[in-house]
mmCIF file of C-alpha atoms in Angstrom:
data_model
loop_
_atom_site.group_PDB
_atom_site.id
_atom_site.type_symbol
_atom_site.label_atom_id
_atom_site.label_comp_id
_atom_site.label_asym_id
_atom_site.label_seq_id
_atom_site.Cartn_x
_atom_site.Cartn_y
_atom_site.Cartn_z
ATOM 1 C CA MET A 1 -0.010 0.109 -0.059
ATOM 2 C CA ALA A 2 2.801 2.328 0.392
ATOM 3 C CA ALA A 3 3.887 1.700 -3.184
ATOM 4 C CA ALA A 4 0.434 2.775 -4.053
ATOM 5 C CA GLY A 5 0.630 5.688 -1.702
ATOM 6 C CA ALA A 6 3.805 6.792 -3.236
ATOM 7 C CA VAL A 7 2.023 7.175 -6.642
ATOM 8 C CA VAL A 8 -0.714 9.336 -5.089
ATOM 9 C CA ALA A 9 1.641 11.694 -3.172
ATOM 10 C CA GLU A 10 3.602 12.165 -6.315
ATOM 11 C CA THR A 11 0.434 13.116 -8.159
ATOM 12 C CA LEU A 12 -0.828 15.480 -5.845
ATOM 13 C CA ARG A 13 2.373 17.226 -5.449
ATOM 14 C CA THR A 14 2.773 17.576 -9.347
ATOM 15 C CA ILE A 15 -0.896 18.907 -9.510
ATOM 16 C CA ALA A 16 -0.128 21.765 -6.876
ATOM 17 C CA GLU A 17 3.254 22.515 -8.695
ATOM 18 C CA LYS A 18 1.664 22.612 -12.188
ATOM 19 C CA ALA A 19 -1.804 24.232 -11.438
ATOM 20 C CA ALA A 20 -2.014 27.558 -12.659
ATOM 21 C CA ALA A 21 -4.558 30.414 -13.912
ATOM 22 C CA GLY A 22 -6.050 29.502 -17.243
ATOM 23 C CA HIS A 23 -5.542 25.683 -16.782
ATOM 24 C CA THR A 24 -8.895 24.005 -16.645
ATOM 25 C CA THR A 25 -9.840 21.306 -14.107
ATOM 26 C CA ALA A 26 -9.849 18.689 -16.948
ATOM 27 C CA ASP A 27 -6.112 19.779 -17.538
ATOM 28 C CA LEU A 28 -5.441 18.716 -14.089
ATOM 29 C CA ASP A 29 -7.207 15.177 -14.652
ATOM 30 C CA ARG A 30 -5.000 14.806 -17.860
ATOM 31 C CA ILE A 31 -1.730 15.234 -15.494
ATOM 32 C CA ALA A 32 -3.096 12.692 -12.871
ATOM 33 C CA ALA A 33 -3.909 10.225 -15.572
ATOM 34 C CA GLU A 34 -0.462 10.411 -17.221
ATOM 35 C CA ILE A 35 1.075 9.899 -13.880
ATOM 36 C CA LEU A 36 -0.995 6.676 -13.449
ATOM 37 C CA ALA A 37 -0.112 5.509 -16.537
ATOM 38 C CA ALA A 38 3.703 5.881 -16.164
ATOM 39 C CA HIS A 39 3.353 3.769 -13.107
ATOM 40 C CA HIS A 40 1.177 1.014 -14.322
ATOM 41 C CA ALA A 41 -1.468 2.015 -11.843
ATOM 42 C CA SER A 42 -5.161 2.285 -12.280
ATOM 43 C CA SER A 43 -7.605 4.450 -10.695
ATOM 44 C CA PRO A 44 -10.213 3.752 -8.033
ATOM 45 C CA PHE A 45 -12.276 6.659 -8.946
ATOM 46 C CA LEU A 46 -12.944 6.220 -12.638
ATOM 47 C CA ASN A 47 -16.008 4.657 -13.361
ATOM 48 C CA TYR A 48 -16.996 4.296 -9.449
ATOM 49 C CA HIS A 49 -20.387 3.990 -9.101
ATOM 50 C CA PRO A 50 -21.750 4.012 -5.391
ATOM 51 C CA ARG A 51 -25.887 3.516 -4.875
ATOM 52 C CA TRP A 52 -26.441 7.282 -4.360
ATOM 53 C CA ALA A 53 -24.759 8.577 -7.291
ATOM 54 C CA PRO A 54 -26.711 8.894 -10.675
ATOM 55 C CA LYS A 55 -23.802 8.074 -12.878
ATOM 56 C CA PRO A 56 -20.265 6.434 -12.629
ATOM 57 C CA PHE A 57 -17.381 9.251 -11.670
ATOM 58 C CA PRO A 58 -16.252 9.998 -14.821
ATOM 59 C CA ALA A 59 -12.504 11.014 -14.227
ATOM 60 C CA VAL A 60 -9.386 10.122 -12.051
ATOM 61 C CA LEU A 61 -9.323 13.103 -10.099
ATOM 62 C CA CYS A 62 -11.697 14.996 -8.213
ATOM 63 C CA VAL A 63 -11.380 18.782 -8.477
ATOM 64 C CA SER A 64 -13.282 20.885 -6.019
ATOM 65 C CA VAL A 65 -12.927 24.822 -6.390
ATOM 66 C CA ASN A 66 -13.850 27.580 -3.878
ATOM 67 C CA ASP A 67 -17.422 26.454 -2.475
ATOM 68 C CA ALA A 68 -17.468 23.139 -3.696
ATOM 69 C CA VAL A 69 -16.125 20.989 -0.811
ATOM 70 C CA VAL A 70 -15.587 17.359 -2.448
ATOM 71 C CA HIS A 71 -16.560 15.266 -5.296
ATOM 72 C CA GLY A 72 -16.168 18.024 -7.964
ATOM 73 C CA ILE A 73 -15.872 16.654 -11.687
ATOM 74 C CA PRO A 74 -13.138 17.751 -13.760
ATOM 75 C CA ASP A 75 -14.400 19.919 -16.810
ATOM 76 C CA ASP A 76 -13.509 22.925 -18.906
ATOM 77 C CA THR A 77 -13.748 25.520 -16.091
ATOM 78 C CA ALA A 78 -10.814 27.532 -16.299
ATOM 79 C CA LEU A 79 -8.925 28.256 -12.852
ATOM 80 C CA ALA A 80 -8.423 31.842 -12.017
ATOM 81 C CA ASP A 81 -6.059 33.738 -9.689
ATOM 82 C CA GLY A 82 -7.063 33.189 -6.037
ATOM 83 C CA ASP A 83 -9.271 30.203 -6.623
ATOM 84 C CA LEU A 84 -9.099 27.686 -3.698
ATOM 85 C CA VAL A 85 -8.626 24.232 -5.048
ATOM 86 C CA SER A 86 -9.104 20.974 -3.405
ATOM 87 C CA VAL A 87 -7.819 17.824 -5.173
ATOM 88 C CA ASP A 88 -8.575 14.176 -4.158
ATOM 89 C CA PHE A 89 -6.965 11.281 -5.810
ATOM 90 C CA GLY A 90 -6.411 7.477 -5.660
ATOM 91 C CA ALA A 91 -4.209 4.959 -7.234
ATOM 92 C CA ILE A 92 -4.487 1.117 -7.486
ATOM 93 C CA LEU A 93 -1.060 -0.565 -7.712
ATOM 94 C CA ASP A 94 -0.551 -4.435 -7.674
ATOM 95 C CA GLY A 95 -4.081 -4.501 -6.280
ATOM 96 C CA TRP A 96 -3.329 -2.375 -3.281
ATOM 97 C CA CYS A 97 -5.185 1.161 -3.062
ATOM 98 C CA GLY A 98 -4.003 4.624 -1.690
ATOM 99 C CA ASP A 99 -6.154 7.581 -1.420
ATOM 100 C CA ALA A 100 -5.296 11.346 -0.245
ATOM 101 C CA ALA A 101 -6.243 14.916 -0.833
ATOM 102 C CA ARG A 102 -4.653 18.261 -0.495
ATOM 103 C CA SER A 103 -5.875 21.988 -0.681
ATOM 104 C CA PHE A 104 -4.036 25.079 -2.233
ATOM 105 C CA VAL A 105 -4.703 28.340 -3.983
ATOM 106 C CA ILE A 106 -4.121 29.257 -7.528
ATOM 107 C CA GLY A 107 -1.520 32.370 -7.612
ATOM 108 C CA THR A 108 -1.809 34.982 -4.662
ATOM 109 C CA PRO A 109 -4.067 33.519 -1.787
ATOM 110 C CA ARG A 110 -6.367 35.513 0.520
ATOM 111 C CA ALA A 111 -5.248 35.534 4.255
ATOM 112 C CA ALA A 112 -8.800 33.747 4.871
ATOM 113 C CA ASP A 113 -8.107 30.861 2.679
ATOM 114 C CA SER A 114 -4.564 30.411 3.869
ATOM 115 C CA ALA A 115 -6.008 30.034 7.343
ATOM 116 C CA LEU A 116 -8.626 27.688 6.209
ATOM 117 C CA ILE A 117 -6.268 25.554 4.601
ATOM 118 C CA GLU A 118 -3.686 25.532 7.365
ATOM 119 C CA ALA A 119 -6.530 24.561 10.005
ATOM 120 C CA THR A 120 -7.441 21.665 7.709
ATOM 121 C CA ASP A 121 -4.218 20.233 7.451
ATOM 122 C CA ALA A 122 -3.686 20.615 11.327
ATOM 123 C CA ALA A 123 -7.043 18.639 11.926
ATOM 124 C CA LEU A 124 -5.714 15.825 9.539
ATOM 125 C CA ALA A 125 -2.403 16.178 11.790
ATOM 126 C CA ALA A 126 -4.356 15.871 15.072
ATOM 127 C CA GLY A 127 -6.149 13.052 13.757
ATOM 128 C CA ILE A 128 -2.928 11.090 12.512
ATOM 129 C CA ALA A 129 -1.570 11.832 16.019
ATOM 130 C CA ALA A 130 -4.450 10.043 17.952
ATOM 131 C CA VAL A 131 -3.701 6.778 15.679
ATOM 132 C CA ARG A 132 -2.114 4.201 17.906
ATOM 133 C CA PRO A 133 -3.053 0.694 19.120
ATOM 134 C CA GLY A 134 -5.482 1.019 22.053
ATOM 135 C CA ASN A 135 -6.830 4.029 20.813
ATOM 136 C CA THR A 136 -10.302 4.515 19.126
ATOM 137 C CA LEU A 137 -12.249 6.038 16.163
ATOM 138 C CA GLY A 138 -13.918 8.275 18.753
ATOM 139 C CA ASP A 139 -10.476 9.404 19.499
ATOM 140 C CA ILE A 140 -9.577 10.328 15.905
ATOM 141 C CA GLY A 141 -12.815 12.130 15.482
ATOM 142 C CA HIS A 142 -12.412 14.193 18.677
ATOM 143 C CA ALA A 143 -9.124 15.206 17.672
ATOM 144 C CA ILE A 144 -10.408 16.577 14.166
ATOM 145 C CA GLU A 145 -13.330 18.080 15.578
ATOM 146 C CA SER A 146 -11.407 19.932 18.398
ATOM 147 C CA VAL A 147 -9.120 21.709 16.130
ATOM 148 C CA ALA A 148 -12.053 22.385 13.665
ATOM 149 C CA ARG A 149 -14.311 23.926 16.189
ATOM 150 C CA GLU A 150 -11.328 25.884 17.986
ATOM 151 C CA ALA A 151 -10.444 27.856 14.604
ATOM 152 C CA GLY A 152 -14.480 28.395 14.064
ATOM 153 C CA TYR A 153 -14.960 26.255 11.020
ATOM 154 C CA GLY A 154 -17.654 23.645 10.256
ATOM 155 C CA LEU A 155 -17.253 20.262 9.239
ATOM 156 C CA LEU A 156 -18.733 18.729 6.226
ATOM 157 C CA ALA A 157 -21.789 16.808 7.774
ATOM 158 C CA ASN A 158 -22.393 13.151 7.223
ATOM 159 C CA HIS A 159 -19.029 12.678 5.675
ATOM 160 C CA GLY A 160 -15.596 11.316 6.916
ATOM 161 C CA GLY A 161 -12.706 8.817 6.174
ATOM 162 C CA HIS A 162 -12.850 5.145 5.540
ATOM 163 C CA GLY A 163 -10.986 1.965 5.746
ATOM 164 C CA ILE A 164 -9.060 1.028 2.570
ATOM 165 C CA GLY A 165 -7.074 -1.727 1.263
ATOM 166 C CA ARG A 166 -7.856 -4.116 -1.853
ATOM 167 C CA THR A 167 -10.557 -1.466 -2.502
ATOM 168 C CA MET A 168 -10.938 2.220 -1.929
ATOM 169 C CA HIS A 169 -13.703 2.142 0.418
ATOM 170 C CA GLU A 170 -13.615 -0.315 3.212
ATOM 171 C CA ALA A 171 -15.137 -0.539 6.602
ATOM 172 C CA PRO A 172 -14.721 1.164 9.190
ATOM 173 C CA HIS A 173 -16.503 4.636 8.474
ATOM 174 C CA VAL A 174 -13.813 7.079 10.149
ATOM 175 C CA PRO A 175 -15.923 10.067 11.572
ATOM 176 C CA ASN A 176 -14.815 13.667 11.743
ATOM 177 C CA SER A 177 -16.206 13.975 15.224
ATOM 178 C CA GLY A 178 -16.329 11.773 18.027
ATOM 179 C CA ARG A 179 -15.917 11.052 22.021
ATOM 180 C CA PRO A 180 -12.870 9.890 23.151
ATOM 181 C CA GLY A 181 -12.738 6.163 23.978
ATOM 182 C CA GLU A 182 -15.822 5.249 21.907
ATOM 183 C CA GLY A 183 -15.776 3.425 18.757
ATOM 184 C CA LEU A 184 -13.656 0.591 16.954
ATOM 185 C CA THR A 185 -10.544 0.042 18.916
ATOM 186 C CA LEU A 186 -7.255 0.568 16.587
ATOM 187 C CA GLN A 187 -5.299 -2.498 16.337
ATOM 188 C CA PRO A 188 -1.934 -2.685 14.388
ATOM 189 C CA GLY A 189 -2.548 -3.670 10.568
ATOM 190 C CA LEU A 190 -5.796 -1.660 10.234
ATOM 191 C CA VAL A 191 -5.061 1.055 7.430
ATOM 192 C CA ILE A 192 -7.634 3.937 6.893
ATOM 193 C CA ALA A 193 -7.955 7.163 5.310
ATOM 194 C CA ILE A 194 -8.518 10.113 7.367
ATOM 195 C CA GLU A 195 -10.096 13.290 5.697
ATOM 196 C CA PRO A 196 -11.289 16.274 7.346
ATOM 197 C CA MET A 197 -13.523 18.466 5.269
ATOM 198 C CA LEU A 198 -13.501 22.087 6.675
ATOM 199 C CA ILE A 199 -15.891 24.920 5.724
ATOM 200 C CA ALA A 200 -14.995 28.636 6.226
ATOM 201 C CA ASP A 201 -18.048 30.174 7.827
ATOM 202 C CA GLY A 202 -18.734 27.304 10.386
ATOM 203 C CA THR A 203 -21.542 25.723 8.559
ATOM 204 C CA THR A 204 -21.955 22.187 8.124
ATOM 205 C CA ASP A 205 -24.718 21.836 5.425
ATOM 206 C CA TYR A 206 -24.135 21.066 1.763
ATOM 207 C CA VAL A 207 -25.982 20.753 -1.654
ATOM 208 C CA HIS A 208 -25.503 18.824 -4.508
ATOM 209 C CA ASP A 209 -24.790 20.415 -7.976
ATOM 210 C CA PRO A 210 -27.062 18.926 -10.763
ATOM 211 C CA ASP A 211 -24.223 16.513 -11.668
ATOM 212 C CA GLY A 212 -25.297 14.557 -8.628
ATOM 213 C CA TRP A 213 -21.523 14.371 -7.408
ATOM 214 C CA THR A 214 -20.470 17.893 -6.407
ATOM 215 C CA LEU A 215 -20.942 18.792 -2.970
ATOM 216 C CA ARG A 216 -21.003 22.584 -2.411
ATOM 217 C CA SER A 217 -21.299 24.376 1.081
ATOM 218 C CA ALA A 218 -24.946 25.256 1.414
ATOM 219 C CA THR A 219 -24.047 29.062 2.261
ATOM 220 C CA GLY A 220 -21.421 29.450 -0.604
ATOM 221 C CA ALA A 221 -18.518 29.618 1.889
ATOM 222 C CA ARG A 222 -15.323 28.105 0.745
ATOM 223 C CA ALA A 223 -13.915 24.864 1.769
ATOM 224 C CA ALA A 224 -10.760 22.690 2.038
ATOM 225 C CA HIS A 225 -10.002 19.172 2.340
ATOM 226 C CA SER A 226 -7.052 17.216 3.710
ATOM 227 C CA GLU A 227 -6.353 13.291 3.697
ATOM 228 C CA HIS A 228 -3.957 10.957 3.959
ATOM 229 C CA THR A 229 -3.874 6.994 4.025
ATOM 230 C CA VAL A 230 -2.684 6.136 7.553
ATOM 231 C CA ALA A 231 -1.560 2.336 8.649
ATOM 232 C CA VAL A 232 -1.727 1.525 12.508
ATOM 233 C CA THR A 233 1.431 -0.080 13.423
ATOM 234 C CA THR A 234 2.767 -1.031 16.838
ATOM 235 C CA ASP A 235 4.716 2.114 17.010
ATOM 236 C CA GLY A 236 1.932 4.450 16.016
ATOM 237 C CA ALA A 237 0.682 5.715 12.666
ATOM 238 C CA ARG A 238 2.670 5.676 9.632
ATOM 239 C CA ILE A 239 1.463 7.818 6.670
ATOM 240 C CA LEU A 240 1.477 5.664 3.384
ATOM 241 C CA THR A 241 0.714 8.762 1.257
ATOM 242 C CA ARG A 242 3.135 11.499 2.762
#
């Protein structure tokens, strides 16, 4: 899984470096597809079709811009200076999955966007710090929620992380809120994707775009998304998508 995670990390790093004003979100998807092909890897996103979705996901990369929180479909939308972009990407290599996400700003960032991204990354780091044998999923959720709420941000309702292994989405659900000591006890060998999704104005509500996939904050506030695939080991957390 670390090998798949390395492909994911390379892709997200490359996209953040190459994304610029005038590029379309479809351009970013093509970059991701090219890196997958170069590593003889495949996509767990392309043609993924959960029960709630009206159609299979048509790309290898989710690109969510400004008030889009997650699951944005790449298209001919051109990025502009100051856009807040969240990219979510997965890879399958030799039958094992990796999944991660990051947010960045095109060109010159607004202070509010930088603060939002920093808090989202901090919430992820806090969740990862709670990953050790004997702790629980509630400990992870509590750590994430504490950072987000203290900073005044909302957490996207009804969404969180997930188990990951041979397929992208496996048990257990990994909530972004919780009570210490509650939920599944973490044991070495478990691998999970931890992914806080923070909304700038404190709201938790969302609406669907007509495409049936893209989730936007209900108030139009900007959002950020940060994710890593993390293994529970006897020594604590091992980040597989660093």
